[in-house]
């Protein structure tokens, strides 16, 4: 009687992605958000540049990974490699913006409700992208070619699977089912796009397959005494 072969060993645990965070006067980086130690990252020196602390938001992505930050004056900064302790930060424009984010490969900014795309940061030729939102948009998020943007005045958001095309007809409306979002995040897994949002009351909601977000899942188990301000 033959002994059956032992079962194959379990696959190694997936490595969590890197992350960035900020306290305003410091920017932090973790190579593995699930377990590595956070370490500070050098900032552009004041005086010789227009860098104006504190930092109001950060973003990260790509293979290097690349990272971005928005300072309190509204200037956009980008580094092609934030894994090093002293990243080389480049300002992307002399124009101050309302919001800015990057996935390490491309960059997006909003100003007075309009959406702008840079395809090759830090060498940016900014191009306007029409979302079809008559009120304009506020916060945006990007992953690859997929972009989601929060409408400035309604409880809805706009989504496109191809930000490069520039066509307003490529955008579709995603209903928030009566919710109002403060912030939105986007990620892709294969051909599926997921969204995570923060509602105005500090709750977290999730869409498993955008733009088909008819039923947003709420993470109601999170303590209501600890409202969330942003997710990524």
Coordinates of N, CA and C in Angstrom, one line a residue:
X1 N 0.8 -1.2 0.0 CA 0.0 0.0 0.0 C 0.9 1.2 0.0
X2 N 0.7 2.1 -1.0 CA 1.5 3.2 -1.1 C 1.1 4.3 -0.2
X3 N 2.1 5.0 0.4 CA 1.7 6.2 1.2 C 1.5 7.4 0.3
X4 N 0.4 8.1 0.5 CA 0.2 9.3 -0.4 C 1.2 10.3 -0.2
X5 N 1.6 11.0 -1.2 CA 2.6 12.1 -1.1 C 2.2 13.2 -0.1
X6 N 3.1 13.8 0.5 CA 2.7 14.9 1.4 C 2.1 16.1 0.6
X7 N 1.2 16.8 1.2 CA 0.7 18.0 0.5 C 1.8 19.0 0.3
X8 N 1.6 19.7 -0.8 CA 2.6 20.8 -1.1 C 2.7 21.8 0.0
X9 N 3.8 22.4 0.2 CA 3.9 23.4 1.2 C 3.0 24.6 0.8
X10 N 2.5 25.4 1.8 CA 1.7 26.5 1.5 C 2.5 27.6 0.8
X11 N 1.9 28.4 0.0 CA 2.6 29.4 -0.7 C 3.1 30.5 0.3
X12 N 4.2 31.1 0.0 CA 4.7 32.1 0.9 C 3.7 33.3 1.0
X13 N 3.7 33.9 2.1 CA 2.7 35.0 2.3 C 3.1 36.2 1.3
X14 N 2.0 36.8 0.7 CA 2.2 37.8 -0.2 C 2.9 39.0 0.5
X15 N 3.8 39.7 -0.2 CA 4.4 40.8 0.3 C 3.5 42.0 0.2
X16 N 3.3 42.7 1.3 CA 2.5 43.9 1.3 C 3.2 45.0 0.5
X17 N 2.5 45.9 -0.1 CA 3.1 47.0 -0.8 C 3.8 48.0 0.1
X18 N 4.6 48.9 -0.5 CA 5.2 50.0 0.3 C 4.1 51.1 0.5
X19 N 4.4 52.0 1.5 CA 3.5 53.0 1.8 C 4.2 54.3 2.2
X20 N 3.6 55.4 2.1 CA 4.1 56.7 2.6 C 3.0 57.3 3.5
X21 N 3.5 58.1 4.5 CA 2.6 58.8 5.4 C 3.2 60.1 5.8
X22 N 2.4 61.0 6.3 CA 3.0 62.3 6.8 C 2.3 62.8 8.0
X23 N 3.1 63.4 8.9 CA 2.6 64.1 10.0 C 2.5 65.6 9.8
X24 N 2.9 66.0 8.6 CA 2.9 67.4 8.2 C 4.3 67.9 8.1
X25 N 5.1 67.8 9.2 CA 6.5 68.3 9.2 C 7.5 67.2 8.8
X26 N 7.0 65.9 8.8 CA 7.8 64.8 8.4 C 7.1 63.9 7.4
X27 N 7.8 63.3 6.5 CA 7.3 62.3 5.6 C 7.9 61.0 5.9
X28 N 7.1 59.9 6.0 CA 7.6 58.6 6.4 C 7.3 57.6 5.3
X29 N 8.2 56.5 5.3 CA 8.1 55.5 4.2 C 8.3 54.1 4.9
X30 N 7.5 53.2 4.4 CA 7.6 51.8 4.9 C 7.7 50.9 3.6
X31 N 8.7 50.1 3.5 CA 8.9 49.2 2.4 C 7.8 48.1 2.3
X32 N 7.2 47.7 3.5 CA 6.2 46.8 3.6 C 5.2 47.3 4.6
X33 N 4.1 47.7 4.2 CA 3.1 48.4 5.1 C 2.6 47.5 6.1
X34 N 2.7 46.1 5.9 CA 2.2 45.2 6.9 C 3.1 44.9 8.0
X35 N 4.4 45.3 7.9 CA 5.3 44.9 8.9 C 6.6 45.6 9.1
X36 N 7.0 46.4 8.1 CA 8.3 47.0 8.2 C 8.3 48.3 9.0
X37 N 9.4 48.7 9.5 CA 9.5 49.9 10.3 C 9.4 51.1 9.4
X38 N 8.7 52.1 9.9 CA 8.6 53.4 9.2 C 9.9 54.2 9.4
X39 N 10.3 54.9 8.4 CA 11.5 55.7 8.5 C 11.3 57.0 7.8
X40 N 11.9 58.1 8.2 CA 11.7 59.4 7.6 C 12.4 59.5 6.3
X41 N 11.8 60.4 5.5 CA 12.4 60.7 4.2 C 12.8 62.2 4.1
X42 N 13.9 62.5 3.5 CA 14.3 63.9 3.4 C 13.4 64.7 2.5
X43 N 13.2 66.0 2.9 CA 12.4 66.9 2.2 C 13.2 67.9 1.4
X44 N 12.6 68.6 0.4 CA 13.3 69.7 -0.2 C 13.7 70.7 0.8
X45 N 14.9 71.3 0.6 CA 15.3 72.3 1.6 C 14.6 73.6 1.4
X46 N 14.2 74.2 2.5 CA 13.6 75.5 2.4 C 14.6 76.6 2.0
X47 N 14.1 77.7 1.5 CA 15.1 78.8 1.2 C 15.5 78.8 -0.3
X48 N 16.1 77.6 -0.7 CA 16.5 77.5 -2.1 C 15.4 77.1 -3.0
X49 N 14.3 76.7 -2.5 CA 13.1 76.2 -3.3 C 11.9 76.9 -2.8
X50 N 10.8 76.6 -3.5 CA 9.5 77.1 -3.1 C 8.8 76.1 -2.2
X51 N 9.4 75.1 -1.7 CA 8.8 74.1 -0.8 C 8.3 74.8 0.4
X52 N 7.0 74.6 0.7 CA 6.3 75.3 1.8 C 5.7 74.3 2.8
X53 N 6.4 73.9 3.9 CA 5.8 73.0 4.8 C 4.6 73.7 5.5
X54 N 3.7 72.9 6.1 CA 3.7 71.4 6.2 C 3.2 70.7 4.9
X55 N 3.5 69.4 4.8 CA 3.0 68.6 3.8 C 1.6 68.2 4.1
X56 N 0.7 68.4 3.1 CA -0.7 68.1 3.4 C -1.2 66.8 2.9
X57 N -0.5 66.2 1.9 CA -0.8 64.8 1.4 C 0.3 64.2 0.7
X58 N 0.3 62.8 0.7 CA 1.4 62.1 0.0 C 0.7 61.0 -0.8
X59 N 1.4 60.5 -1.8 CA 1.0 59.3 -2.6 C 2.2 58.5 -3.1
X60 N 1.9 57.3 -3.4 CA 3.0 56.4 -3.8 C 2.5 55.3 -4.7
X61 N 3.5 54.8 -5.5 CA 3.1 53.7 -6.4 C 4.3 53.4 -7.4
X62 N 4.0 52.4 -8.2 CA 5.0 52.0 -9.2 C 6.1 51.1 -8.6
X63 N 7.0 50.7 -9.5 CA 8.0 49.7 -9.1 C 9.2 50.3 -8.3
X64 N 9.5 51.5 -8.5 CA 10.8 52.1 -7.9 C 10.8 52.1 -6.3
X65 N 9.7 52.5 -5.6 CA 8.5 53.2 -6.1 C 8.6 54.7 -6.2
X66 N 7.8 55.3 -7.0 CA 7.7 56.7 -7.1 C 6.8 57.3 -6.1
X67 N 7.0 58.5 -5.7 CA 6.1 59.1 -4.7 C 5.9 60.6 -4.9
X68 N 4.8 61.1 -4.4 CA 4.5 62.5 -4.5 C 4.0 63.1 -3.2
X69 N 4.1 64.4 -3.1 CA 3.6 65.1 -2.0 C 3.1 66.5 -2.4
X70 N 2.1 67.0 -1.7 CA 1.6 68.3 -1.9 C 1.9 69.2 -0.7
X71 N 2.5 70.3 -0.9 CA 2.8 71.1 0.3 C 1.7 72.1 0.6
X72 N 1.8 72.9 1.7 CA 0.7 73.7 2.2 C 0.4 74.9 1.2
X73 N 1.4 75.2 0.3 CA 1.1 76.3 -0.6 C 0.5 75.8 -1.9
X74 N 0.3 74.5 -2.0 CA -0.3 73.9 -3.2 C 0.7 73.5 -4.3
X75 N 2.0 73.4 -3.9 CA 2.9 73.0 -4.9 C 3.1 71.5 -4.9
X76 N 3.2 70.9 -6.1 CA 3.3 69.5 -6.3 C 4.8 69.1 -6.4
X77 N 5.1 68.0 -5.6 CA 6.5 67.5 -5.6 C 6.5 66.0 -6.0
X78 N 7.5 65.5 -6.7 CA 7.6 64.1 -7.2 C 9.0 63.6 -7.1
X79 N 9.1 62.4 -6.7 CA 10.4 61.7 -6.7 C 10.2 60.3 -7.4
X80 N 11.2 60.0 -8.2 CA 11.1 58.7 -8.9 C 11.4 57.5 -8.0
X81 N 12.0 57.8 -6.9 CA 12.4 56.7 -6.0 C 12.4 57.2 -4.5
X82 N 11.3 56.8 -3.8 CA 11.2 57.2 -2.4 C 11.7 56.2 -1.5
X83 N 12.2 55.1 -2.0 CA 12.8 54.0 -1.2 C 14.1 54.5 -0.6
X84 N 14.8 55.4 -1.2 CA 16.0 55.9 -0.6 C 15.7 57.0 0.5
X85 N 16.7 57.1 1.4 CA 16.5 58.0 2.5 C 16.4 59.5 2.2
X86 N 17.0 59.9 1.1 CA 17.0 61.3 0.7 C 16.5 61.3 -0.8
X87 N 15.2 61.3 -1.0 CA 14.7 61.3 -2.4 C 15.1 62.6 -3.1
X88 N 15.2 62.5 -4.4 CA 15.4 63.7 -5.2 C 14.0 64.2 -5.6
X89 N 13.6 65.3 -5.0 CA 12.3 65.9 -5.2 C 12.3 66.9 -6.3
X90 N 11.4 66.8 -7.2 CA 11.2 67.8 -8.3 C 9.8 68.4 -8.2
X91 N 9.8 69.7 -8.4 CA 8.5 70.4 -8.4 C 7.9 70.2 -9.8
X92 N 6.6 69.8 -9.9 CA 6.0 69.5 -11.2 C 5.5 70.7 -11.9
X93 N 5.2 71.8 -11.2 CA 4.7 73.0 -11.9 C 4.8 74.2 -11.0
X94 N 4.9 75.3 -11.6 CA 4.9 76.6 -10.8 C 3.5 77.0 -10.4
X95 N 2.5 76.3 -10.9 CA 1.1 76.6 -10.6 C 0.7 75.8 -9.3
X96 N 0.0 76.5 -8.4 CA -0.5 75.9 -7.2 C -1.9 75.2 -7.5
X97 N -2.0 74.0 -6.9 CA -3.2 73.3 -7.2 C -4.0 73.0 -6.0
X98 N -5.3 72.5 -6.1 CA -6.1 72.1 -5.0 C -5.8 70.7 -4.5
X99 N -5.5 69.8 -5.4 CA -5.3 68.4 -5.1 C -4.3 67.8 -6.1
X100 N -3.5 66.8 -5.6 CA -2.5 66.2 -6.4 C -2.3 64.8 -5.9
X101 N -2.1 63.9 -6.9 CA -1.8 62.5 -6.5 C -1.0 61.8 -7.6
X102 N -0.3 60.8 -7.3 CA 0.5 60.0 -8.3 C 0.4 58.5 -8.0
X103 N 0.5 57.7 -9.0 CA 0.7 56.2 -8.8 C 2.1 55.8 -9.1
X104 N 3.0 56.8 -9.2 CA 4.4 56.5 -9.5 C 4.7 56.5 -10.9
X105 N 3.7 56.4 -11.8 CA 3.9 56.4 -13.2 C 3.3 57.6 -13.9
X106 N 2.1 58.0 -13.4 CA 1.5 59.2 -13.9 C 1.1 60.1 -12.7
X107 N 0.7 61.4 -13.0 CA 0.3 62.3 -11.9 C -1.0 63.0 -12.4
X108 N -1.8 63.2 -11.4 CA -3.1 64.0 -11.6 C -3.2 65.2 -10.6
X109 N -3.8 66.2 -11.1 CA -4.0 67.4 -10.2 C -5.4 68.0 -10.5
X110 N -6.0 68.6 -9.5 CA -7.2 69.4 -9.8 C -7.0 70.8 -9.4
X111 N -7.6 71.7 -10.1 CA -7.6 73.1 -9.9 C -8.9 73.7 -10.3
X112 N -9.6 74.3 -9.3 CA -10.9 75.0 -9.6 C -11.8 74.0 -10.3
X113 N -11.8 72.7 -9.9 CA -12.7 71.8 -10.5 C -12.3 71.1 -11.7
X114 N -11.2 71.5 -12.3 CA -10.7 70.9 -13.5 C -9.6 69.9 -13.2
X115 N -9.6 68.8 -14.1 CA -8.7 67.7 -13.9 C -7.5 67.8 -14.9
X116 N -6.3 67.6 -14.4 CA -5.1 67.7 -15.3 C -4.3 66.4 -15.1
X117 N -3.7 66.0 -16.3 CA -2.9 64.8 -16.3 C -1.5 65.1 -16.8
X118 N -0.5 64.5 -16.0 CA 0.9 64.4 -16.5 C 1.2 63.0 -16.7
X119 N 1.7 62.6 -17.9 CA 1.9 61.2 -18.2 C 3.3 60.8 -17.9
X120 N 4.3 61.7 -17.7 CA 5.6 61.3 -17.5 C 6.3 62.1 -16.5
X121 N 5.8 62.1 -15.2 CA 6.5 62.9 -14.2 C 7.9 62.3 -13.9
X122 N 8.9 63.2 -13.7 CA 8.7 64.6 -13.3 C 8.7 65.6 -14.5
X123 N 8.8 65.0 -15.8 CA 8.8 65.9 -17.0 C 7.4 66.0 -17.4
X124 N 6.7 67.1 -17.0 CA 5.3 67.2 -17.2 C 4.9 68.1 -18.3
X125 N 4.0 67.7 -19.2 CA 3.3 68.5 -20.1 C 1.8 68.3 -19.7
X126 N 1.3 69.2 -18.9 CA 0.0 69.0 -18.3 C -1.1 69.1 -19.3
X127 N -2.0 68.2 -19.3 CA -3.2 68.2 -20.3 C -4.5 68.1 -19.5
X128 N -5.4 68.9 -20.0 CA -6.8 68.9 -19.3 C -7.5 67.6 -19.7
X129 N -8.2 67.1 -18.8 CA -9.1 65.9 -19.0 C -10.5 66.2 -18.6
X130 N -11.4 66.1 -19.6 CA -12.8 66.4 -19.3 C -13.5 65.2 -18.7
X131 N -14.0 65.3 -17.5 CA -14.7 64.2 -16.8 C -16.2 64.1 -17.1
X132 N -16.7 65.2 -17.7 CA -18.2 65.2 -17.9 C -19.0 65.6 -16.7
X133 N -18.3 65.9 -15.6 CA -18.9 66.4 -14.4 C -19.1 67.9 -14.5
X134 N -20.4 68.4 -14.6 CA -20.6 69.8 -14.9 C -20.2 70.7 -13.7
X135 N -20.2 70.1 -12.5 CA -19.8 70.9 -11.4 C -18.2 70.8 -11.1
X136 N -17.5 70.0 -11.9 CA -16.1 69.9 -11.7 C -15.9 68.8 -10.7
X137 N -14.6 68.5 -10.4 CA -14.2 67.4 -9.5 C -13.2 68.0 -8.4
X138 N -13.1 67.3 -7.3 CA -12.2 67.7 -6.2 C -11.1 66.6 -6.1
X139 N -11.3 65.6 -5.3 CA -10.2 64.6 -5.2 C -10.3 63.6 -6.3
X140 N -9.1 63.1 -6.6 CA -9.0 62.0 -7.7 C -8.0 61.0 -7.2
X141 N -8.1 59.8 -7.8 CA -7.2 58.7 -7.5 C -6.9 58.0 -8.8
X142 N -5.7 57.5 -9.0 CA -5.3 56.8 -10.2 C -4.5 55.5 -9.9
X143 N -4.8 54.5 -10.8 CA -4.0 53.3 -10.7 C -3.9 52.8 -12.2
X144 N -2.7 52.8 -12.7 CA -2.6 52.5 -14.1 C -3.3 53.6 -15.0
X145 N -4.2 53.1 -15.8 CA -5.0 54.0 -16.7 C -6.3 54.3 -16.0
X146 N -6.7 53.6 -15.0 CA -8.0 53.8 -14.3 C -8.0 55.0 -13.4
X147 N -9.0 55.8 -13.4 CA -9.1 57.0 -12.6 C -10.5 57.2 -12.1
X148 N -10.6 57.6 -10.8 CA -11.9 57.9 -10.2 C -11.8 59.3 -9.7
X149 N -12.8 60.1 -9.8 CA -12.8 61.5 -9.4 C -14.1 61.8 -8.7
X150 N -14.0 62.5 -7.6 CA -15.2 62.9 -6.8 C -15.8 64.2 -7.4
X151 N -17.1 64.1 -7.6 CA -17.9 65.3 -8.1 C -17.9 66.4 -7.0
X152 N -17.8 67.6 -7.5 CA -17.6 68.7 -6.5 C -18.9 69.0 -5.7
X153 N -20.0 68.7 -6.3 CA -21.3 69.2 -5.6 C -22.3 68.1 -5.4
X154 N -22.1 66.9 -6.0 CA -23.1 65.9 -5.9 C -22.6 64.6 -5.2
X155 N -23.5 63.8 -4.8 CA -23.1 62.5 -4.1 C -22.9 61.5 -5.2
X156 N -21.9 61.7 -6.0 CA -21.5 60.8 -7.1 C -20.1 60.9 -7.4
X157 N -19.5 60.0 -8.2 CA -18.2 60.1 -8.7 C -18.1 59.7 -10.1
X158 N -17.0 60.1 -10.8 CA -16.8 59.8 -12.2 C -15.7 58.8 -12.3
X159 N -15.8 57.9 -13.3 CA -14.8 56.8 -13.4 C -14.4 56.6 -14.9
X160 N -13.2 56.4 -15.2 CA -12.7 56.0 -16.5 C -11.7 54.9 -16.4
X161 N -11.7 54.0 -17.4 CA -10.7 53.0 -17.5 C -9.5 53.4 -18.3
X162 N -9.6 54.6 -18.9 CA -8.5 55.0 -19.8 C -8.4 56.5 -19.8
X163 N -7.6 57.0 -18.8 CA -7.4 58.4 -18.6 C -6.6 59.0 -19.7
X164 N -5.8 58.2 -20.4 CA -4.9 58.8 -21.5 C -5.7 59.2 -22.7
X165 N -6.8 58.5 -23.0 CA -7.6 58.8 -24.2 C -8.1 60.3 -24.2
X166 N -8.5 60.8 -23.0 CA -8.9 62.2 -23.0 C -10.3 62.4 -23.4
X167 N -11.0 61.4 -23.7 CA -12.4 61.5 -24.2 C -13.4 61.6 -23.0
X168 N -14.3 62.6 -23.0 CA -15.3 62.7 -21.9 C -16.3 61.5 -22.0
X169 N -16.4 61.0 -23.2 CA -17.4 59.9 -23.4 C -16.9 58.6 -22.7
X170 N -15.6 58.5 -22.4 CA -15.1 57.3 -21.7 C -15.4 57.3 -20.2
X171 N -15.9 58.4 -19.7 CA -16.2 58.5 -18.3 C -17.7 58.0 -18.0
X172 N -17.8 57.4 -16.8 CA -19.2 56.9 -16.4 C -19.4 57.4 -15.0
X173 N -20.7 57.5 -14.6 CA -21.0 58.0 -13.3 C -21.2 56.8 -12.3
X174 N -20.6 56.8 -11.2 CA -20.8 55.8 -10.1 C -21.6 56.4 -9.0
X175 N -22.7 55.8 -8.7 CA -23.6 56.3 -7.6 C -23.0 56.0 -6.3
X176 N -23.1 56.9 -5.3 CA -22.7 56.6 -4.0 C -23.8 56.3 -3.0
X177 N -25.0 56.0 -3.6 CA -26.2 55.6 -2.9 C -26.5 56.5 -1.7
X178 N -26.4 57.8 -2.0 CA -26.8 58.8 -1.0 C -25.7 59.3 -0.1
X179 N -24.5 58.6 -0.2 CA -23.4 58.9 0.7 C -22.7 60.1 0.1
X180 N -21.9 60.8 0.9 CA -21.0 61.8 0.5 C -19.6 61.5 0.9
X181 N -18.7 61.5 -0.1 CA -17.3 61.0 0.2 C -16.4 62.2 0.4
X182 N -15.5 62.0 1.4 CA -14.4 63.0 1.6 C -13.2 62.6 0.8
X183 N -13.0 61.3 0.6 CA -11.7 60.9 -0.1 C -12.0 59.5 -0.7
X184 N -11.2 59.2 -1.8 CA -11.4 58.0 -2.5 C -10.0 57.4 -2.9
X185 N -9.9 56.1 -2.9 CA -8.7 55.4 -3.3 C -9.1 54.3 -4.3
X186 N -8.1 54.0 -5.2 CA -8.4 53.1 -6.3 C -7.2 52.1 -6.4
X187 N -7.5 50.8 -6.7 CA -6.4 49.9 -7.0 C -6.9 48.9 -8.0
X188 N -6.0 48.2 -8.7 CA -6.4 47.2 -9.7 C -5.7 45.9 -9.4
X189 N -6.5 44.8 -9.7 CA -6.0 43.5 -9.5 C -6.4 42.7 -10.8
X190 N -5.5 42.5 -11.7 CA -5.9 41.9 -13.0 C -6.7 42.9 -13.8
X191 N -7.9 42.4 -14.1 CA -8.8 43.3 -14.9 C -9.9 43.9 -14.0
X192 N -9.8 43.7 -12.7 CA -10.8 44.2 -11.7 C -10.3 45.5 -11.0
X193 N -11.1 46.4 -10.9 CA -10.8 47.7 -10.2 C -11.6 47.8 -8.9
X194 N -10.9 48.0 -7.8 CA -11.5 48.2 -6.5 C -11.4 49.6 -6.1
X195 N -12.4 50.1 -5.3 CA -12.5 51.4 -4.8 C -12.7 51.3 -3.3
X196 N -12.0 52.2 -2.5 CA -12.2 52.3 -1.1 C -12.4 53.8 -0.8
X197 N -13.5 54.1 -0.1 CA -13.8 55.5 0.1 C -14.0 55.9 1.6
X198 N -13.8 57.1 1.9 CA -14.0 57.6 3.3 C -15.2 58.5 3.2
X199 N -16.3 58.2 3.9 CA -17.5 59.1 3.9 C -17.3 60.3 4.9
X200 N -18.2 61.2 4.8 CA -18.1 62.5 5.6 C -18.1 62.2 7.1
X201 N -18.7 61.1 7.5 CA -18.8 60.8 8.9 C -17.6 59.9 9.4
X202 N -16.6 59.7 8.5 CA -15.4 59.0 8.9 C -15.5 57.5 8.7
X203 N -16.6 57.0 8.0 CA -16.7 55.6 7.8 C -16.0 55.2 6.5
X204 N -15.8 53.9 6.4 CA -15.1 53.3 5.2 C -16.1 52.5 4.4
X205 N -16.1 52.7 3.1 CA -16.9 51.9 2.2 C -16.1 51.3 1.1
X206 N -16.5 50.2 0.5 CA -15.7 49.4 -0.5 C -16.6 49.0 -1.6
X207 N -16.0 49.1 -2.8 CA -16.6 48.6 -4.1 C -15.7 47.6 -4.7
X208 N -16.1 46.4 -4.9 CA -15.3 45.3 -5.3 C -15.0 45.3 -6.8
X209 N -15.8 45.9 -7.6 CA -15.6 45.9 -9.0 C -16.2 47.1 -9.7
X210 N -15.4 48.1 -9.7 CA -15.8 49.4 -10.4 C -15.9 49.2 -11.9
X211 N -16.8 49.9 -12.6 CA -17.7 50.9 -12.1 C -19.1 50.3 -11.6
X212 N -19.2 49.0 -11.5 CA -20.4 48.4 -11.0 C -20.5 48.4 -9.5
X213 N -20.8 49.6 -8.9 CA -20.7 49.8 -7.5 C -22.1 50.0 -6.9
X214 N -23.1 49.1 -7.3 CA -24.4 49.3 -6.8 C -24.5 49.1 -5.3
X215 N -23.8 48.2 -4.8 CA -23.8 47.9 -3.4 C -22.5 48.1 -2.8
X216 N -22.3 49.3 -2.2 CA -21.0 49.6 -1.4 C -21.1 48.9 -0.1
X217 N -20.0 48.2 0.2 CA -19.9 47.5 1.5 C -19.3 48.4 2.5
X218 N -20.0 48.5 3.7 CA -19.5 49.4 4.7 C -18.7 48.6 5.8
X219 N -17.6 49.2 6.2 CA -16.9 48.6 7.3 C -17.4 49.1 8.6
X220 N -18.6 48.7 9.0 CA -19.2 49.3 10.1 C -18.6 48.8 11.4
X221 N -17.8 47.8 11.4 CA -17.2 47.2 12.6 C -16.1 48.1 13.2
X222 N -15.6 49.1 12.3 CA -14.5 49.9 12.8 C -15.1 50.9 13.8
X223 N -14.4 51.1 14.9 CA -14.9 51.9 16.0 C -15.4 53.3 15.5
X224 N -16.6 53.7 15.8 CA -17.1 55.0 15.4 C -16.4 56.1 16.1
X225 N -15.8 55.8 17.2 CA -15.1 56.8 18.0 C -13.7 57.2 17.3
X226 N -13.4 56.4 16.3 CA -12.1 56.7 15.6 C -12.4 56.9 14.1
X227 N -12.9 58.0 13.8 CA -13.2 58.3 12.3 C -12.0 58.3 11.5
X228 N -12.1 57.8 10.3 CA -10.9 57.8 9.3 C -11.0 59.1 8.5
X229 N -9.8 59.6 8.2 CA -9.7 60.8 7.3 C -9.3 60.4 5.9
X230 N -8.5 59.4 5.7 CA -8.0 59.0 4.4 C -7.6 57.6 4.3
X231 N -7.7 57.0 3.1 CA -7.3 55.6 2.9 C -6.5 55.5 1.6
X232 N -5.8 54.4 1.4 CA -5.1 54.2 0.2 C -4.9 52.7 0.0

